[in-house]
PDB file of C-alpha atoms in Angstrom:
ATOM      1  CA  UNK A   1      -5.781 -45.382  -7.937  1.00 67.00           C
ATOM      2  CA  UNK A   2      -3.763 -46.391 -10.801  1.00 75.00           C
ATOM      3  CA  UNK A   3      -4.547 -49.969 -12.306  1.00 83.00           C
ATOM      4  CA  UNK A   4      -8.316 -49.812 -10.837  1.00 84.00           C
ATOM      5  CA  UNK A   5     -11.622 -47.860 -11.602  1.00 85.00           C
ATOM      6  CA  UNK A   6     -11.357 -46.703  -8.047  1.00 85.00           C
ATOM      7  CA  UNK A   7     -10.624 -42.837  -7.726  1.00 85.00           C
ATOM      8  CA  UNK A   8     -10.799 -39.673  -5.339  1.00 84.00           C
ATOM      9  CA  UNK A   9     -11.079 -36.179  -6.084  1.00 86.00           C
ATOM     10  CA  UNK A  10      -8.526 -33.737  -4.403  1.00 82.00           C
ATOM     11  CA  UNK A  11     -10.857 -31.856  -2.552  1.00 81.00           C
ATOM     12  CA  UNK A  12     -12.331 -35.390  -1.130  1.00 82.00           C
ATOM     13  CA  UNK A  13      -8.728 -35.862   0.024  1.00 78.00           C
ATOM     14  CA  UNK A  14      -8.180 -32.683   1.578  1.00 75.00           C
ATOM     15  CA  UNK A  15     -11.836 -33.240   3.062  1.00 76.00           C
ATOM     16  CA  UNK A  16     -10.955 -36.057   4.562  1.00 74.00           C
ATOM     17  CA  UNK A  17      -7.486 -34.805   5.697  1.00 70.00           C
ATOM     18  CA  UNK A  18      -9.282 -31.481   7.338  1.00 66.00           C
ATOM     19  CA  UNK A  19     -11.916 -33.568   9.397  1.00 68.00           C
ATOM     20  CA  UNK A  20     -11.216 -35.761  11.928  1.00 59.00           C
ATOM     21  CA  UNK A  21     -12.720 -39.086  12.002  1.00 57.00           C
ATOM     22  CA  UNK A  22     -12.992 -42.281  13.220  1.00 52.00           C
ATOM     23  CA  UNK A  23     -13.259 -44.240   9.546  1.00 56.00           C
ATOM     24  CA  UNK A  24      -9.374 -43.927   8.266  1.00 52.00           C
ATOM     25  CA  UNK A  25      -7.741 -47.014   8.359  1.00 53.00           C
ATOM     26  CA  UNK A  26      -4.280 -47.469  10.315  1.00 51.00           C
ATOM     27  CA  UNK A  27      -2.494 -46.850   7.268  1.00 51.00           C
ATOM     28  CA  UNK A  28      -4.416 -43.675   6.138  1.00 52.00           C
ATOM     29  CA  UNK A  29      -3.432 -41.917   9.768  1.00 50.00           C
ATOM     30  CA  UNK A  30       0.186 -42.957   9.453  1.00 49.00           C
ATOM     31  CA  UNK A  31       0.232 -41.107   6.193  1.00 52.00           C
ATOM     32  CA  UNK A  32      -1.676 -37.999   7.785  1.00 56.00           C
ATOM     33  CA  UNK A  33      -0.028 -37.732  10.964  1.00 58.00           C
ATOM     34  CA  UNK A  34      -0.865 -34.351  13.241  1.00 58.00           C
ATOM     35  CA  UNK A  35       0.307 -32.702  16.006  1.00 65.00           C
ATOM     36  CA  UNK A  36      -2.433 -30.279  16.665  1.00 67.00           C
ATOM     37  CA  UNK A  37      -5.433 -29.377  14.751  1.00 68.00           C
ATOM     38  CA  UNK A  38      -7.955 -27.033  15.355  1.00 70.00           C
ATOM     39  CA  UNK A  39     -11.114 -25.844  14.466  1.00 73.00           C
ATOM     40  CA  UNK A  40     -12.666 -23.066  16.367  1.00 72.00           C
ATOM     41  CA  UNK A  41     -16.393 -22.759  17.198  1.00 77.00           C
ATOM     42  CA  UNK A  42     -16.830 -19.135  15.684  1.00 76.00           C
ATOM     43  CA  UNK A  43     -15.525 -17.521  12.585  1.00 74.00           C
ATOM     44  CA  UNK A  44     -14.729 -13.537  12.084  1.00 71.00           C
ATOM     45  CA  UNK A  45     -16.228 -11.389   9.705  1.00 76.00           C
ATOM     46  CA  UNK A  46     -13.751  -8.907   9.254  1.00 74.00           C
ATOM     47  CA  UNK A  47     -15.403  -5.597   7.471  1.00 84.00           C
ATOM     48  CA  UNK A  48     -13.671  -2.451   5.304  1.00 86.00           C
ATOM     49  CA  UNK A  49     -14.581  -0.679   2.591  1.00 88.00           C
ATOM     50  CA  UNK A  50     -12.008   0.624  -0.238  1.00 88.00           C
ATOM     51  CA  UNK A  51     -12.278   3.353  -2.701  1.00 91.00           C
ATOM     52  CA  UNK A  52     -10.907   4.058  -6.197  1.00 90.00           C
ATOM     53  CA  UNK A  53     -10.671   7.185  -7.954  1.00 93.00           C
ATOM     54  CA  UNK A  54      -9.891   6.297 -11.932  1.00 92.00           C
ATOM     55  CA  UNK A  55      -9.753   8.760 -15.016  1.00 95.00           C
ATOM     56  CA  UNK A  56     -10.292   7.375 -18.136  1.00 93.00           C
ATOM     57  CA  UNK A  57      -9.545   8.576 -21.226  1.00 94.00           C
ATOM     58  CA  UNK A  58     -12.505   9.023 -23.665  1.00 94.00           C
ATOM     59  CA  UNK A  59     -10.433   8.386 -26.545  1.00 95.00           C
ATOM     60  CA  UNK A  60      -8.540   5.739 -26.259  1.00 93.00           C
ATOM     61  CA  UNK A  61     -10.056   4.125 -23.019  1.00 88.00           C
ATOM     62  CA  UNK A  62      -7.049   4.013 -20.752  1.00 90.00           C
ATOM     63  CA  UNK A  63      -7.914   3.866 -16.841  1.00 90.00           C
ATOM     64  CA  UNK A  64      -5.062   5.978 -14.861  1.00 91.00           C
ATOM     65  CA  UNK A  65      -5.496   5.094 -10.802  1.00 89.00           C
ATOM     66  CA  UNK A  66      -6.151   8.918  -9.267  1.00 94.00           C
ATOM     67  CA  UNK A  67      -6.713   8.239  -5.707  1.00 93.00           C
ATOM     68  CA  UNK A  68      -7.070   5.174  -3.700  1.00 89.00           C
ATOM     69  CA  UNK A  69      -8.017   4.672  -0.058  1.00 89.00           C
ATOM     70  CA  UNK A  70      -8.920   1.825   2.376  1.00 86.00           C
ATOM     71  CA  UNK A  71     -10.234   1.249   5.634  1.00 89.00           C
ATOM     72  CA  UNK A  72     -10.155  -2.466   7.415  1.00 88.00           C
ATOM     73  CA  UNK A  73     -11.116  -3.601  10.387  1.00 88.00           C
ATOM     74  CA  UNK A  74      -9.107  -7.314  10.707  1.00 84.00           C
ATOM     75  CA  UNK A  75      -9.842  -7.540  14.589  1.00 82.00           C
ATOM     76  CA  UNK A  76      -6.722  -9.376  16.189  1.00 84.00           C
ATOM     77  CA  UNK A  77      -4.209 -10.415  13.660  1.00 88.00           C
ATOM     78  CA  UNK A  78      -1.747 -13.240  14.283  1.00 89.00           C
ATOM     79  CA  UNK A  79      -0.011 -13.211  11.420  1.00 91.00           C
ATOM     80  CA  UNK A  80       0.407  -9.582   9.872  1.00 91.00           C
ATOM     81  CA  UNK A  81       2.438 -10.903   6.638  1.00 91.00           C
ATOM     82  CA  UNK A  82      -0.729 -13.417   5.363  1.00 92.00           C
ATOM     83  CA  UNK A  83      -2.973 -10.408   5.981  1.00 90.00           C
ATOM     84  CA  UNK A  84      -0.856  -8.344   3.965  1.00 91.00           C
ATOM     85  CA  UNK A  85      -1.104 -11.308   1.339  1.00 92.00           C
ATOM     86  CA  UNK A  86      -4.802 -11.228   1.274  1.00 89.00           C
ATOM     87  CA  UNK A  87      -5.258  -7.898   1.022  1.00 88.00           C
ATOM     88  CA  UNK A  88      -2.822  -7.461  -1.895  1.00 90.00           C
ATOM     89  CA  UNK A  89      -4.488 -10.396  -3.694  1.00 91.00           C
ATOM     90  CA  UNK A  90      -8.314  -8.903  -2.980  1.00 87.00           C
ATOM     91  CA  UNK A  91      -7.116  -5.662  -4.222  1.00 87.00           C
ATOM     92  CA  UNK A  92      -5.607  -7.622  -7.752  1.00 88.00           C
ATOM     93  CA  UNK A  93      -8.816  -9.345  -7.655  1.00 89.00           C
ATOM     94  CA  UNK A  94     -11.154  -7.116  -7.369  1.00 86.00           C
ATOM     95  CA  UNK A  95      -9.421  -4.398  -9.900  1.00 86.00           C
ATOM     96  CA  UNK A  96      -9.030  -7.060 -11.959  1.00 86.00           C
ATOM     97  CA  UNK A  97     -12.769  -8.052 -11.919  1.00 86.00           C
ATOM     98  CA  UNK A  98     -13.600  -4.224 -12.199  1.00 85.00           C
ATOM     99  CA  UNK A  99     -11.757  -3.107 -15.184  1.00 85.00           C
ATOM    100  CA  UNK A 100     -11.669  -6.870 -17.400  1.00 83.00           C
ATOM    101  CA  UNK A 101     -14.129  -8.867 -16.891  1.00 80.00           C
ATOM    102  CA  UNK A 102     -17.780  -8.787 -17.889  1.00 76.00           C
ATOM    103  CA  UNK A 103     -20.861  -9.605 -16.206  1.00 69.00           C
ATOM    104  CA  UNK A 104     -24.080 -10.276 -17.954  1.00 70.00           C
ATOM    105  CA  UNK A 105     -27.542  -9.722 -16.170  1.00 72.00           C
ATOM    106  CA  UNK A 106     -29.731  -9.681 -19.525  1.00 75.00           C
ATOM    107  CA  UNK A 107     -28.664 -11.242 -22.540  1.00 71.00           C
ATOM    108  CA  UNK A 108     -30.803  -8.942 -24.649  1.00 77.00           C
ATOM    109  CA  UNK A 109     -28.933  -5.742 -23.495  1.00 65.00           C
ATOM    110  CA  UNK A 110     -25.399  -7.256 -24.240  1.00 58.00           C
ATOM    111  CA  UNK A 111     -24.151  -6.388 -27.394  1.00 58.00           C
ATOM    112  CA  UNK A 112     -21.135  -7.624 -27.432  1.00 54.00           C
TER     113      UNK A 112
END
């Protein structure tokens, strides 16, 4: 809050905007006003497996995609475009995560 030493994070915000309760102030619900809201009483664990087949080249290190294939199982889907989303972003993510980034287990075997 601007002008005070009073302050909220975003995710306290969102928080509080997420979960219904019975401490915001008249003003605060008038700002936050819902039509509907729900919050069901069991999540999905939607399962799948995808496979990569890379070639890389010894000598200058370049990975070429070969062959890729997936399998999901998304049960019932309600909105097929935001699944498509997802699965385009965990695909970025996770080729991302497997060609660029490094993870360390033991400092004493990195050498770089």
């Amino acid at each position: 809050m601007a002008g005070t030493d009073k302050s909220k994070t975003f995710g306290e915000i969102a928080l509080t905007a997420y979960v219904r309760t019975t401490t915001r102030s008249t003003s605060w619900s008038r700002a936050w006003n819902e039509m509907a809201f729900y919050d069901p009483t069991n999540f999905t664990f939607p399962a799948g497996t995808h496979i990569c087949e890379v070639e890389i080249d010894p000598e200058t290190g370049v990975v070429q995609v070969v062959a890729f294939a997936a399998c999901d199982d998304f049960g019932n889907i309600v909105n097929p475009m935001i699944v498509e989303g997802q699965v385009h972003g965990g695909l970025t993510q996770g080729i991302g995560q497997a060609l660029l980034e490094s993870c360390v287990y033991d400092q004493e075997a990195d050498s770089s």
